[in-house]
Every structure is written in C-alpha cells, then in structure tokens.
Amino acid sequence: MSSLANNYNRRKLSFKRGKGSFLYANNGKKYLDFVQGIAVNSLGHANLNLIKAINKQSKKVWHVSNAFIIPEGERLAKRLTKKTFADSVIFQNSGAEATEAAIKVARRYFYSIGKPNKNRIICIKNSFHGRTIAAINASGSKKMIEGFGPKVDGFDHFEFGDHKKLKKMITKKTAAIMVETIMGEGGIKIIPNWCLKELRKICNKKKILLILDEVQCGIGRAGKFFAYEYAKIKPDIVPIAKGIGGGFPIGAVLMTKKVASGMTPGTHGSTFGGNPLAMSVGNAVLDQIFKKNFLKNVKKLSKYFHLELNKLKKEFPKIIKEIRGIGFLIGLQLFQDQTKFIQKLMDNKLLTIRAAENVIRILPPLNVKKKEIDLAVKIIKKVCHTYK
Ligand SMILES: *Cc1c(COP(=O)(O)O)cnc(C)c1O
C-alpha cells in the first residue's frame, strides 16, 4: 500500500529511464510517450543539452535568494522579454503560482494608480488555472472547489463563447479578463483569433487588463512561441510554466512595463522562484526553441500529424468526433468516454492523457520525429480497428 495520499488515480506503470519521445518502463516495455509530463518536457526525455546545462550549473551554485542578483535569471528574463510583448518577468516555480502572481500583478496595478476597488477578474467557467485556493476559484469549476471551504471572492465567470454575458459582466470593479489562449484541461478548445482580437478591443475600451494563461499552450507548444501570436494581439500579462523548464519546475509571469509599475519591492516574492539551477535549465530550453528552424519544424510536423489524425477521423466516423488543437497541443475527441481508449493505447505502448469533453490529449515533445508520429498514428489506427 502506498504512503502517498490518494489524490491521483495513478496508472500502474513506472519508469526507469527515458530518451527523447520514449519511456522505458519497469515492466520491461518501451512506451511512446505523448504525454511528456503533460506538455512539460518540450525537448523530450534526457535531452543532452539540458543535461549539460544542469550538470554545469549544479557544480557552481544551486540556490541563493532573490535578495541577490541572479545573472542566469536576468538573462532568461531578458530573452523572454526580447521575444515577446513583455517588459518584465517575475519567476515562480509552477503554473498555479504563475497565475496567482498574474492576478496579484493586475490588482496591484490598479491599486497603485489609485483604483483599489478595481480588483475583480473575469474568467471562463470551468477553465483551468491551477490548484491553489485562488486558482480553483478563478477556474470556477465546482468539482475543483467542492469541499475546500469558503469560496474566494473576486472572480466572475462566463461560459466559453458567451460574448454577450462577458460584455455585460464588466463593471467598474473589473480589473482584468483572464483566459487560457487554448483551454488545455478543458478539452483543447481554441479561442478563435477573431475572438482574441475582440477581447483585446473590449479590454482597451474598458481600460482593463488582458491576462492570457499560456501555461500549457505557450513556449512553442502551439507552433508559435505564444499561442496568442496567431491573433496578432498583445496581452498585458501572461503566466507561463510547463514547457519553459523542459521538466524542471519553473513558472513565471510576464508583463508590460505599465502593469509592472505596481510591483514595488516587497509586494511579491518567492524563496525558490528564479534560482540559478532552474534559470540555467530555462536558458538551455530557450537555446533550442529559439533556434532558427525549430518552430517552423513544429508547425510543419504538427500539421502532418493533424492531417493524419483527420484521415483517421474520416475512416472511423463513429469513434472519433473531432481532432482539436493546433501545433503539438492535440485533442482527439471521441463520441464516448475516452478512458477505455486511453487504456488500449497504453496496452499498445502509446501514452496519452485525458482532458474534459471525452478528449484524449496528445502531447509529443516539440522535437518529435516524423517516424514517431507515424508510429503513434499506426497505434491509434490499430486501436480504432479493435474498439467497440
Ligand atoms: C497546468 C496548468 C496550470 C497549473 O500549473 P501547475 O504547475 O500544475 O500549478 C495553470 N494553467 C494552465 C492553463 C495549465 O495548463
């Protein structure tokens, strides 16, 4: 019997090592891993560049404190701001911390300009922003909130796509709209470009902030460094995590100079956030993702993957309802509950993971090879053939 609490429905599978797209299990089998720690291992398992970076830094200094200058973090922040809308970065350790920090930054900005009552955040009902007390209340998911005491006030919710309700919801107390650019846990639901543009317009008109949670869809996962780039808009605040650490826990919130002005010394902090070890790994991840043809290749290969999956959808119209997502953030939506299908894929040595709305999430590393995609397609096809 496990001494771990039972808050996860764990699969009976463990691993002794990984390499690229593959995991080698303690049962002797080799699995094609298209979970990759839930969109975390952007460069696959045991990437040599990341190993080199962490080894090198581990011999110098692991941790100091944000009471000192951390050059590796200065560099990572500089690189993130140079590539994006942002002017400033605060480093954290996880996605939930990053979204919490995003909420704090938004509220603190209005406080700092003399509008302390402007503090409510509008979110999509049943979205996902992490598991802390504030983040579950931001998500507005009954399942996540239930049993965890008094609801945290300060969040208003509208249903995905309900623009009328959203517009009506904005009051003089509204500080920001916070949405995932692509809803991950919610079933790989893309907010269309026209809609993101509309959100930007609404925020400009009402003088409120746009927070785009790119914890899952950011850092190249969607084929661009940030998924919102497709809509040619600029957000005010963007929390990131998952992919930036390539497997090492890193979170961050990116923001414009304007909103960063509220974050004066003492307003926020983190003991571990931005430590030299984490920052060295983050820089090594960017070394790869910023390479000239890296994202072009993600786009090209993911397009191929989507094409092949859509062929399967045509071949099995009674099983597969829809192929969702963009880049390597892929959702295979079934007509029925996906649990058995995921199990069968695993029996055939392909690892995937669920999302809401009967969706199977397929999350290869961003440097996946074409022949590995072909292998996945072959396995999914085989399972479709035997699936009833
Ligand atoms: C995973 C995720 C989070 C939470 O990240 P943790 O590291 O698990 O705290 C927040 N927002 C989105 C969109 C996510 O996918």
mmCIF file of C-alpha atoms and ligand atoms in Angstrom:
data_model
loop_
_atom_site.group_PDB
_atom_site.id
_atom_site.type_symbol
_atom_site.label_atom_id
_atom_site.label_comp_id
_atom_site.label_asym_id
_atom_site.label_seq_id
_atom_site.Cartn_x
_atom_site.Cartn_y
_atom_site.Cartn_z
ATOM 1 C CA MET A 1 0.000 0.000 0.000
ATOM 2 C CA SER A 2 1.276 3.411 -0.997
ATOM 3 C CA SER A 3 2.168 6.043 1.581
ATOM 4 C CA LEU A 4 1.189 8.722 -0.905
ATOM 5 C CA ALA A 5 -2.233 10.295 -0.456
ATOM 6 C CA ASN A 6 -4.870 9.097 -2.838
ATOM 7 C CA ASN A 7 -5.451 12.374 -4.690
ATOM 8 C CA TYR A 8 -4.427 10.822 -8.006
ATOM 9 C CA ASN A 9 -5.853 7.925 -9.944
ATOM 10 C CA ARG A 10 -2.415 6.592 -10.817
ATOM 11 C CA ARG A 11 -1.799 4.143 -13.651
ATOM 12 C CA LYS A 12 0.034 1.001 -12.646
ATOM 13 C CA LEU A 13 3.149 1.947 -14.541
ATOM 14 C CA SER A 14 6.535 3.321 -13.552
ATOM 15 C CA PHE A 15 9.697 4.047 -15.477
ATOM 16 C CA LYS A 16 13.400 3.521 -15.094
ATOM 17 C CA ARG A 17 14.516 5.940 -17.788
ATOM 18 C CA GLY A 18 13.521 7.989 -20.791
ATOM 19 C CA LYS A 19 15.106 9.075 -24.046
ATOM 20 C CA GLY A 20 13.529 11.627 -26.378
ATOM 21 C CA SER A 21 9.974 10.531 -27.167
ATOM 22 C CA PHE A 22 10.302 7.197 -25.378
ATOM 23 C CA LEU A 23 9.969 5.917 -21.826
ATOM 24 C CA TYR A 24 11.407 2.609 -20.653
ATOM 25 C CA ALA A 25 9.139 1.102 -18.022
ATOM 26 C CA ASN A 26 9.986 -1.114 -15.090
ATOM 27 C CA ASN A 27 7.760 -3.785 -16.688
ATOM 28 C CA GLY A 28 10.380 -4.099 -19.435
ATOM 29 C CA LYS A 29 8.262 -2.395 -22.100
ATOM 30 C CA LYS A 30 9.131 0.661 -24.176
ATOM 31 C CA TYR A 31 6.424 3.304 -24.495
ATOM 32 C CA LEU A 32 5.997 6.142 -26.971
ATOM 33 C CA ASP A 33 5.378 8.981 -24.533
ATOM 34 C CA PHE A 34 2.941 11.521 -25.952
ATOM 35 C CA VAL A 35 2.125 12.865 -22.505
ATOM 36 C CA GLN A 36 5.628 14.212 -21.784
ATOM 37 C CA GLY A 37 4.732 15.122 -18.217
ATOM 38 C CA ILE A 38 1.650 16.968 -19.533
ATOM 39 C CA ALA A 39 3.217 19.320 -22.062
ATOM 40 C CA VAL A 40 6.226 19.884 -19.815
ATOM 41 C CA ASN A 41 9.138 18.089 -21.482
ATOM 42 C CA SER A 42 9.324 20.313 -24.556
ATOM 43 C CA LEU A 43 12.559 18.647 -25.645
ATOM 44 C CA GLY A 44 11.703 15.086 -24.648
ATOM 45 C CA HIS A 45 13.368 12.954 -22.011
ATOM 46 C CA ALA A 46 17.056 13.117 -21.126
ATOM 47 C CA ASN A 47 17.888 15.863 -23.605
ATOM 48 C CA LEU A 48 21.685 16.150 -23.799
ATOM 49 C CA ASN A 49 21.698 19.961 -23.901
ATOM 50 C CA LEU A 50 19.574 20.166 -20.770
ATOM 51 C CA ILE A 51 21.676 17.536 -19.019
ATOM 52 C CA LYS A 52 24.787 19.538 -19.845
ATOM 53 C CA ALA A 53 23.234 22.776 -18.564
ATOM 54 C CA ILE A 54 22.008 21.322 -15.272
ATOM 55 C CA ASN A 55 25.275 19.452 -14.648
ATOM 56 C CA LYS A 56 27.333 22.548 -15.301
ATOM 57 C CA GLN A 57 25.231 24.786 -13.054
ATOM 58 C CA SER A 58 24.940 22.130 -10.327
ATOM 59 C CA LYS A 59 28.692 22.350 -9.797
ATOM 60 C CA LYS A 60 28.607 26.141 -9.385
ATOM 61 C CA VAL A 61 25.640 27.310 -7.304
ATOM 62 C CA TRP A 62 22.116 25.877 -6.901
ATOM 63 C CA HIS A 63 20.312 28.401 -4.843
ATOM 64 C CA VAL A 64 20.944 31.795 -3.332
ATOM 65 C CA SER A 65 17.929 34.050 -2.813
ATOM 66 C CA ASN A 66 16.167 36.801 -4.682
ATOM 67 C CA ALA A 67 17.810 39.062 -2.123
ATOM 68 C CA PHE A 68 20.758 38.875 -4.545
ATOM 69 C CA ILE A 69 21.194 39.389 -8.259
ATOM 70 C CA ILE A 70 20.912 36.088 -10.144
ATOM 71 C CA PRO A 71 22.623 36.564 -13.539
ATOM 72 C CA GLU A 72 21.090 33.399 -15.070
ATOM 73 C CA GLY A 73 17.630 34.761 -14.242
ATOM 74 C CA GLU A 74 18.451 38.230 -15.551
ATOM 75 C CA ARG A 75 19.443 36.574 -18.806
ATOM 76 C CA LEU A 76 16.340 34.358 -19.043
ATOM 77 C CA ALA A 77 14.061 37.335 -18.324
ATOM 78 C CA LYS A 78 15.875 39.458 -20.915
ATOM 79 C CA ARG A 79 15.463 36.758 -23.547
ATOM 80 C CA LEU A 80 11.757 36.279 -22.756
ATOM 81 C CA THR A 81 11.025 39.991 -22.962
ATOM 82 C CA LYS A 82 13.048 40.468 -26.131
ATOM 83 C CA LYS A 83 10.963 37.820 -27.913
ATOM 84 C CA THR A 84 7.545 38.871 -26.628
ATOM 85 C CA PHE A 85 5.151 41.690 -25.669
ATOM 86 C CA ALA A 86 6.607 41.796 -22.163
ATOM 87 C CA ASP A 87 8.987 44.202 -20.451
ATOM 88 C CA SER A 88 9.262 42.470 -17.061
ATOM 89 C CA VAL A 89 9.243 38.997 -15.594
ATOM 90 C CA ILE A 90 8.681 37.506 -12.135
ATOM 91 C CA PHE A 91 9.876 33.924 -11.738
ATOM 92 C CA GLN A 92 7.914 31.305 -9.808
ATOM 93 C CA ASN A 93 8.001 27.525 -9.527
ATOM 94 C CA SER A 94 4.747 26.350 -11.060
ATOM 95 C CA GLY A 95 1.782 27.228 -13.215
ATOM 96 C CA ALA A 96 -0.578 27.878 -10.315
ATOM 97 C CA GLU A 97 1.940 30.232 -8.751
ATOM 98 C CA ALA A 98 2.318 31.989 -12.093
ATOM 99 C CA THR A 99 -1.445 32.526 -12.496
ATOM 100 C CA GLU A 100 -1.717 33.684 -8.877
ATOM 101 C CA ALA A 101 1.086 36.153 -9.499
ATOM 102 C CA ALA A 102 -0.740 37.324 -12.645
ATOM 103 C CA ILE A 103 -3.840 38.058 -10.547
ATOM 104 C CA LYS A 104 -1.736 39.902 -7.979
ATOM 105 C CA VAL A 105 0.009 41.977 -10.655
ATOM 106 C CA ALA A 106 -3.335 43.014 -12.195
ATOM 107 C CA ARG A 107 -4.877 44.003 -8.874
ATOM 108 C CA ARG A 108 -1.769 45.743 -7.624
ATOM 109 C CA TYR A 109 -1.560 47.814 -10.814
ATOM 110 C CA PHE A 110 -4.998 49.321 -10.251
ATOM 111 C CA TYR A 111 -4.255 49.776 -6.563
ATOM 112 C CA SER A 112 -1.080 51.641 -7.455
ATOM 113 C CA ILE A 113 -2.947 54.082 -9.719
ATOM 114 C CA GLY A 114 -5.482 54.841 -7.001
ATOM 115 C CA LYS A 115 -8.225 52.412 -8.045
ATOM 116 C CA PRO A 116 -8.164 49.758 -5.298
ATOM 117 C CA ASN A 117 -11.787 48.748 -5.952
ATOM 118 C CA LYS A 118 -10.912 47.683 -9.455
ATOM 119 C CA ASN A 119 -9.952 44.148 -8.476
ATOM 120 C CA ARG A 120 -12.376 41.609 -9.958
ATOM 121 C CA ILE A 121 -11.160 39.138 -12.581
ATOM 122 C CA ILE A 122 -13.476 37.705 -15.255
ATOM 123 C CA CYS A 123 -12.722 34.089 -16.219
ATOM 124 C CA ILE A 124 -14.244 31.323 -18.313
ATOM 125 C CA LYS A 125 -16.386 28.887 -16.351
ATOM 126 C CA ASN A 126 -14.610 25.521 -15.965
ATOM 127 C CA SER A 127 -11.290 26.799 -17.223
ATOM 128 C CA PHE A 128 -8.041 25.714 -15.566
ATOM 129 C CA HIS A 129 -5.548 27.964 -13.856
ATOM 130 C CA GLY A 130 -4.078 25.609 -11.253
ATOM 131 C CA ARG A 131 -4.952 24.126 -7.877
ATOM 132 C CA THR A 132 -4.267 26.765 -5.256
ATOM 133 C CA ILE A 133 -7.233 28.209 -3.368
ATOM 134 C CA ALA A 134 -7.361 31.324 -5.558
ATOM 135 C CA ALA A 135 -6.678 29.460 -8.798
ATOM 136 C CA ILE A 136 -9.505 26.939 -8.285
ATOM 137 C CA ASN A 137 -11.873 29.827 -7.656
ATOM 138 C CA ALA A 138 -10.599 31.512 -10.817
ATOM 139 C CA SER A 139 -11.341 28.283 -12.674
ATOM 140 C CA GLY A 140 -14.887 28.293 -11.345
ATOM 141 C CA SER A 141 -15.080 24.526 -11.515
ATOM 142 C CA LYS A 142 -17.450 23.034 -8.956
ATOM 143 C CA LYS A 143 -15.502 19.777 -8.945
ATOM 144 C CA MET A 144 -12.246 21.534 -8.046
ATOM 145 C CA ILE A 145 -13.755 23.904 -5.476
ATOM 146 C CA GLU A 146 -16.025 21.464 -3.641
ATOM 147 C CA GLY A 147 -15.008 20.762 -0.062
ATOM 148 C CA PHE A 148 -12.339 23.407 0.171
ATOM 149 C CA GLY A 149 -14.091 25.903 2.372
ATOM 150 C CA PRO A 150 -15.290 29.414 1.730
ATOM 151 C CA LYS A 151 -15.263 30.485 -1.884
ATOM 152 C CA VAL A 152 -12.696 33.132 -2.704
ATOM 153 C CA ASP A 153 -14.476 36.224 -3.939
ATOM 154 C CA GLY A 154 -13.193 38.370 -6.760
ATOM 155 C CA PHE A 155 -13.878 36.142 -9.762
ATOM 156 C CA ASP A 156 -16.778 36.335 -12.219
ATOM 157 C CA HIS A 157 -17.487 33.659 -14.803
ATOM 158 C CA PHE A 158 -18.953 33.402 -18.263
ATOM 159 C CA GLU A 159 -19.446 30.315 -20.415
ATOM 160 C CA PHE A 160 -16.906 29.680 -23.186
ATOM 161 C CA GLY A 161 -18.019 31.695 -26.233
ATOM 162 C CA ASP A 162 -20.749 33.709 -24.482
ATOM 163 C CA HIS A 163 -19.617 37.184 -25.517
ATOM 164 C CA LYS A 164 -22.864 38.865 -24.590
ATOM 165 C CA LYS A 165 -22.607 37.672 -20.997
ATOM 166 C CA LEU A 166 -18.940 38.651 -20.866
ATOM 167 C CA LYS A 167 -19.632 42.198 -22.011
ATOM 168 C CA LYS A 168 -22.465 42.572 -19.512
ATOM 169 C CA MET A 169 -20.269 41.299 -16.732
ATOM 170 C CA ILE A 170 -17.700 44.092 -16.976
ATOM 171 C CA THR A 171 -18.286 46.709 -14.295
ATOM 172 C CA LYS A 172 -16.180 49.484 -12.848
ATOM 173 C CA LYS A 173 -14.870 46.900 -10.390
ATOM 174 C CA THR A 174 -13.416 44.733 -13.154
ATOM 175 C CA ALA A 175 -9.627 44.706 -13.305
ATOM 176 C CA ALA A 176 -8.961 42.056 -15.907
ATOM 177 C CA ILE A 177 -10.177 39.261 -18.127
ATOM 178 C CA MET A 178 -8.126 36.090 -17.655
ATOM 179 C CA VAL A 179 -8.464 33.201 -20.114
ATOM 180 C CA GLU A 180 -6.356 30.350 -21.414
ATOM 181 C CA THR A 181 -5.490 31.139 -25.036
ATOM 182 C CA ILE A 182 -6.152 27.454 -25.663
ATOM 183 C CA MET A 183 -8.091 25.628 -22.959
ATOM 184 C CA GLY A 184 -5.979 22.581 -22.118
ATOM 185 C CA GLU A 185 -7.647 20.622 -19.316
ATOM 186 C CA GLY A 186 -10.992 21.859 -20.637
ATOM 187 C CA GLY A 187 -10.639 19.775 -23.796
ATOM 188 C CA ILE A 188 -8.157 21.586 -26.098
ATOM 189 C CA LYS A 189 -10.561 24.364 -27.014
ATOM 190 C CA ILE A 190 -9.032 27.146 -29.070
ATOM 191 C CA ILE A 191 -10.222 30.695 -28.585
ATOM 192 C CA PRO A 192 -10.512 31.802 -32.232
ATOM 193 C CA ASN A 193 -8.340 34.663 -33.446
ATOM 194 C CA TRP A 194 -11.277 36.974 -34.080
ATOM 195 C CA CYS A 195 -12.405 36.360 -30.535
ATOM 196 C CA LEU A 196 -8.988 37.148 -29.025
ATOM 197 C CA LYS A 197 -8.957 40.340 -31.097
ATOM 198 C CA GLU A 198 -12.406 41.169 -29.735
ATOM 199 C CA LEU A 199 -11.191 40.531 -26.170
ATOM 200 C CA ARG A 200 -8.288 42.912 -26.743
ATOM 201 C CA LYS A 201 -10.674 45.562 -28.063
ATOM 202 C CA ILE A 202 -13.034 45.166 -25.108
ATOM 203 C CA CYS A 203 -10.146 45.466 -22.657
ATOM 204 C CA ASN A 204 -8.839 48.588 -24.392
ATOM 205 C CA LYS A 205 -12.259 50.175 -24.446
ATOM 206 C CA LYS A 206 -12.969 49.430 -20.788
ATOM 207 C CA LYS A 207 -9.371 50.164 -19.737
ATOM 208 C CA ILE A 208 -8.947 46.749 -18.136
ATOM 209 C CA LEU A 209 -6.145 44.198 -18.485
ATOM 210 C CA LEU A 210 -5.969 41.098 -20.644
ATOM 211 C CA ILE A 211 -4.324 38.105 -18.950
ATOM 212 C CA LEU A 212 -3.648 35.159 -21.248
ATOM 213 C CA ASP A 213 -2.767 31.957 -19.394
ATOM 214 C CA GLU A 214 -0.191 30.266 -21.623
ATOM 215 C CA VAL A 215 0.991 27.763 -19.023
ATOM 216 C CA GLN A 216 0.053 24.839 -21.281
ATOM 217 C CA CYS A 217 -0.152 26.308 -24.796
ATOM 218 C CA GLY A 218 2.911 28.579 -24.616
ATOM 219 C CA ILE A 219 6.652 28.081 -25.246
ATOM 220 C CA GLY A 220 6.237 26.708 -28.761
ATOM 221 C CA ARG A 221 3.624 24.072 -27.961
ATOM 222 C CA ALA A 222 1.103 25.624 -30.372
ATOM 223 C CA GLY A 223 3.661 26.202 -33.146
ATOM 224 C CA LYS A 224 4.410 29.803 -32.231
ATOM 225 C CA PHE A 225 6.320 30.862 -29.121
ATOM 226 C CA PHE A 226 2.985 32.026 -27.670
ATOM 227 C CA ALA A 227 -0.385 30.840 -28.972
ATOM 228 C CA TYR A 228 -1.834 34.366 -28.887
ATOM 229 C CA GLU A 229 0.624 35.414 -31.631
ATOM 230 C CA TYR A 230 -1.711 33.841 -34.205
ATOM 231 C CA ALA A 231 -4.264 36.554 -33.398
ATOM 232 C CA LYS A 232 -1.661 39.329 -33.820
ATOM 233 C CA ILE A 233 -2.610 40.891 -30.496
ATOM 234 C CA LYS A 234 -0.657 41.800 -27.379
ATOM 235 C CA PRO A 235 -1.802 40.835 -23.885
ATOM 236 C CA ASP A 236 -0.875 42.736 -20.719
ATOM 237 C CA ILE A 237 0.031 39.784 -18.514
ATOM 238 C CA VAL A 238 0.971 36.197 -19.390
ATOM 239 C CA PRO A 239 1.610 33.422 -16.871
ATOM 240 C CA ILE A 240 3.810 30.591 -18.167
ATOM 241 C CA ALA A 241 5.221 27.376 -16.691
ATOM 242 C CA LYS A 242 5.157 23.779 -18.000
ATOM 243 C CA GLY A 243 7.250 23.928 -21.215
ATOM 244 C CA ILE A 244 9.766 26.578 -20.157
ATOM 245 C CA GLY A 245 11.560 24.250 -17.747
ATOM 246 C CA GLY A 246 11.663 21.228 -20.041
ATOM 247 C CA GLY A 247 10.960 19.068 -16.963
ATOM 248 C CA PHE A 248 12.483 21.285 -14.299
ATOM 249 C CA PRO A 249 9.831 23.176 -12.296
ATOM 250 C CA ILE A 250 9.732 26.781 -13.476
ATOM 251 C CA GLY A 251 6.861 29.233 -13.546
ATOM 252 C CA ALA A 252 6.864 32.891 -14.492
ATOM 253 C CA VAL A 253 4.610 35.805 -15.114
ATOM 254 C CA LEU A 254 5.386 38.137 -17.993
ATOM 255 C CA MET A 255 4.012 41.673 -18.034
ATOM 256 C CA THR A 256 4.202 45.088 -19.648
ATOM 257 C CA LYS A 257 6.131 47.943 -18.122
ATOM 258 C CA LYS A 258 2.850 49.663 -17.301
ATOM 259 C CA VAL A 259 1.451 46.935 -15.060
ATOM 260 C CA ALA A 260 4.879 46.051 -13.657
ATOM 261 C CA SER A 261 4.984 49.538 -12.144
ATOM 262 C CA GLY A 262 2.748 48.367 -9.294
ATOM 263 C CA MET A 263 5.145 45.617 -8.229
ATOM 264 C CA THR A 264 7.418 47.590 -5.959
ATOM 265 C CA PRO A 265 9.900 45.976 -3.513
ATOM 266 C CA GLY A 266 8.142 43.720 -1.021
ATOM 267 C CA THR A 267 4.878 43.318 -2.956
ATOM 268 C CA HIS A 268 5.598 39.758 -4.085
ATOM 269 C CA GLY A 269 8.251 37.128 -3.597
ATOM 270 C CA SER A 270 9.275 33.521 -3.801
ATOM 271 C CA THR A 271 12.028 31.654 -1.983
ATOM 272 C CA PHE A 272 12.774 29.196 -4.778
ATOM 273 C CA GLY A 273 11.469 31.174 -7.749
ATOM 274 C CA GLY A 274 14.183 32.016 -10.263
ATOM 275 C CA ASN A 275 17.014 30.116 -8.597
ATOM 276 C CA PRO A 276 20.237 29.634 -10.605
ATOM 277 C CA LEU A 277 19.655 25.921 -11.229
ATOM 278 C CA ALA A 278 16.154 26.492 -12.655
ATOM 279 C CA MET A 279 17.241 29.516 -14.659
ATOM 280 C CA SER A 280 20.148 27.654 -16.282
ATOM 281 C CA VAL A 281 17.776 24.942 -17.441
ATOM 282 C CA GLY A 282 15.279 27.537 -18.705
ATOM 283 C CA ASN A 283 18.007 29.197 -20.735
ATOM 284 C CA ALA A 284 19.023 25.847 -22.187
ATOM 285 C CA VAL A 285 15.403 25.190 -23.226
ATOM 286 C CA LEU A 286 15.262 28.565 -24.981
ATOM 287 C CA ASP A 287 18.607 27.868 -26.706
ATOM 288 C CA GLN A 288 16.787 25.096 -28.578
ATOM 289 C CA ILE A 289 13.359 26.689 -29.080
ATOM 290 C CA PHE A 290 14.870 29.967 -30.327
ATOM 291 C CA LYS A 291 16.922 28.120 -32.959
ATOM 292 C CA LYS A 292 16.111 29.339 -36.436
ATOM 293 C CA ASN A 293 14.003 26.497 -37.772
ATOM 294 C CA PHE A 294 12.740 24.983 -34.529
ATOM 295 C CA LEU A 295 9.211 26.420 -34.509
ATOM 296 C CA LYS A 296 8.935 26.158 -38.272
ATOM 297 C CA ASN A 297 9.554 22.462 -37.844
ATOM 298 C CA VAL A 298 6.975 22.209 -35.042
ATOM 299 C CA LYS A 299 4.435 23.778 -37.389
ATOM 300 C CA LYS A 300 5.341 21.535 -40.313
ATOM 301 C CA LEU A 301 5.367 18.235 -38.427
ATOM 302 C CA SER A 302 2.299 19.047 -36.341
ATOM 303 C CA LYS A 303 0.377 19.921 -39.498
ATOM 304 C CA TYR A 304 1.280 16.489 -40.820
ATOM 305 C CA PHE A 305 0.133 14.879 -37.552
ATOM 306 C CA HIS A 306 -3.215 16.731 -37.667
ATOM 307 C CA LEU A 307 -3.675 15.666 -41.307
ATOM 308 C CA GLU A 308 -3.060 12.013 -40.468
ATOM 309 C CA LEU A 309 -5.399 12.174 -37.456
ATOM 310 C CA ASN A 310 -8.109 13.758 -39.598
ATOM 311 C CA LYS A 311 -7.725 10.859 -42.032
ATOM 312 C CA LEU A 312 -8.399 8.509 -39.104
ATOM 313 C CA LYS A 313 -11.433 10.578 -38.166
ATOM 314 C CA LYS A 314 -12.769 10.044 -41.705
ATOM 315 C CA GLU A 315 -12.035 6.348 -41.542
ATOM 316 C CA PHE A 316 -13.679 5.917 -38.123
ATOM 317 C CA PRO A 317 -16.532 8.455 -38.108
ATOM 318 C CA LYS A 318 -18.376 6.570 -35.383
ATOM 319 C CA ILE A 319 -15.466 6.617 -32.954
ATOM 320 C CA ILE A 320 -13.638 9.921 -33.498
ATOM 321 C CA LYS A 321 -15.765 13.039 -33.257
ATOM 322 C CA GLU A 322 -13.209 15.780 -33.755
ATOM 323 C CA ILE A 323 -9.487 16.492 -33.973
ATOM 324 C CA ARG A 324 -8.826 19.581 -31.885
ATOM 325 C CA GLY A 325 -5.953 21.912 -31.195
ATOM 326 C CA ILE A 326 -3.004 23.359 -33.023
ATOM 327 C CA GLY A 327 0.693 22.526 -33.142
ATOM 328 C CA PHE A 328 1.564 19.764 -30.695
ATOM 329 C CA LEU A 329 -1.335 20.569 -28.394
ATOM 330 C CA ILE A 330 -3.675 17.994 -29.860
ATOM 331 C CA GLY A 331 -7.054 16.712 -28.740
ATOM 332 C CA LEU A 332 -8.665 13.594 -30.137
ATOM 333 C CA GLN A 333 -12.309 13.855 -29.167
ATOM 334 C CA LEU A 334 -14.326 10.643 -29.012
ATOM 335 C CA PHE A 335 -18.095 10.257 -29.065
ATOM 336 C CA GLN A 336 -17.894 8.277 -25.843
ATOM 337 C CA ASP A 337 -15.899 8.308 -22.638
ATOM 338 C CA GLN A 338 -12.230 8.056 -23.522
ATOM 339 C CA THR A 339 -10.956 6.014 -20.545
ATOM 340 C CA LYS A 340 -11.022 2.639 -22.303
ATOM 341 C CA PHE A 341 -9.432 4.082 -25.435
ATOM 342 C CA ILE A 342 -6.545 5.581 -23.469
ATOM 343 C CA GLN A 343 -6.031 2.205 -21.757
ATOM 344 C CA LYS A 344 -5.954 0.429 -25.135
ATOM 345 C CA LEU A 345 -3.446 2.924 -26.493
ATOM 346 C CA MET A 346 -1.326 2.217 -23.422
ATOM 347 C CA ASP A 347 -1.661 -1.554 -23.986
ATOM 348 C CA ASN A 348 -0.225 -0.810 -27.424
ATOM 349 C CA LYS A 349 2.570 1.232 -25.884
ATOM 350 C CA LEU A 350 1.366 4.740 -26.665
ATOM 351 C CA LEU A 351 0.930 7.044 -23.661
ATOM 352 C CA THR A 352 -1.699 9.798 -23.859
ATOM 353 C CA ILE A 353 -3.770 11.652 -21.270
ATOM 354 C CA ARG A 354 -7.366 12.738 -20.847
ATOM 355 C CA ALA A 355 -8.963 16.172 -20.905
ATOM 356 C CA ALA A 356 -12.602 17.244 -20.491
ATOM 357 C CA GLU A 357 -15.291 16.574 -23.129
ATOM 358 C CA ASN A 358 -14.148 12.991 -23.962
ATOM 359 C CA VAL A 359 -10.860 14.327 -25.278
ATOM 360 C CA ILE A 360 -7.613 12.364 -25.431
ATOM 361 C CA ARG A 361 -4.705 14.767 -25.204
ATOM 362 C CA ILE A 362 -1.724 14.026 -27.431
ATOM 363 C CA LEU A 363 1.363 15.978 -26.382
ATOM 364 C CA PRO A 364 4.566 14.880 -28.124
ATOM 365 C CA PRO A 365 7.853 16.593 -27.360
ATOM 366 C CA LEU A 366 8.332 19.570 -29.671
ATOM 367 C CA ASN A 367 11.368 17.882 -31.240
ATOM 368 C CA VAL A 368 9.444 14.674 -32.035
ATOM 369 C CA LYS A 369 10.492 12.803 -35.186
ATOM 370 C CA LYS A 370 8.211 12.084 -38.140
ATOM 371 C CA LYS A 371 8.638 8.349 -37.744
ATOM 372 C CA GLU A 372 7.462 8.634 -34.137
ATOM 373 C CA ILE A 373 4.332 10.447 -35.299
ATOM 374 C CA ASP A 374 3.806 7.664 -37.848
ATOM 375 C CA LEU A 375 4.131 5.101 -35.072
ATOM 376 C CA ALA A 376 1.522 6.913 -32.969
ATOM 377 C CA VAL A 377 -0.881 7.117 -35.918
ATOM 378 C CA LYS A 378 -0.391 3.403 -36.550
ATOM 379 C CA ILE A 379 -1.196 2.569 -32.912
ATOM 380 C CA ILE A 380 -4.267 4.836 -32.805
ATOM 381 C CA LYS A 381 -5.478 3.250 -36.047
ATOM 382 C CA LYS A 382 -4.996 -0.234 -34.647
ATOM 383 C CA VAL A 383 -6.947 0.643 -31.505
ATOM 384 C CA CYS A 384 -9.739 2.163 -33.634
ATOM 385 C CA HIS A 385 -9.975 -1.151 -35.535
ATOM 386 C CA THR A 386 -10.426 -3.193 -32.381
ATOM 387 C CA TYR A 387 -12.504 -0.602 -30.482
ATOM 388 C CA LYS A 388 -16.145 -1.231 -29.831
HETATM 389 C C1 LIG B 1 -1.124 23.154 -15.785
HETATM 390 C C2 LIG B 1 -1.776 24.476 -15.827
HETATM 391 C C3 LIG B 1 -1.750 25.341 -14.723
HETATM 392 C C4 LIG B 1 -1.199 24.933 -13.379
HETATM 393 O O1 LIG B 1 0.118 24.571 -13.427
HETATM 394 P P1 LIG B 1 0.774 23.794 -12.163
HETATM 395 O O2 LIG B 1 2.236 23.791 -12.497
HETATM 396 O O3 LIG B 1 0.160 22.437 -12.143
HETATM 397 O O4 LIG B 1 0.457 24.569 -10.963
HETATM 398 C C5 LIG B 1 -2.305 26.597 -14.872
HETATM 399 N N1 LIG B 1 -2.857 26.988 -16.039
HETATM 400 C C6 LIG B 1 -2.916 26.173 -17.106
HETATM 401 C C7 LIG B 1 -3.524 26.662 -18.372
HETATM 402 C C8 LIG B 1 -2.394 24.881 -17.040
HETATM 403 O O5 LIG B 1 -2.473 24.060 -18.079
#
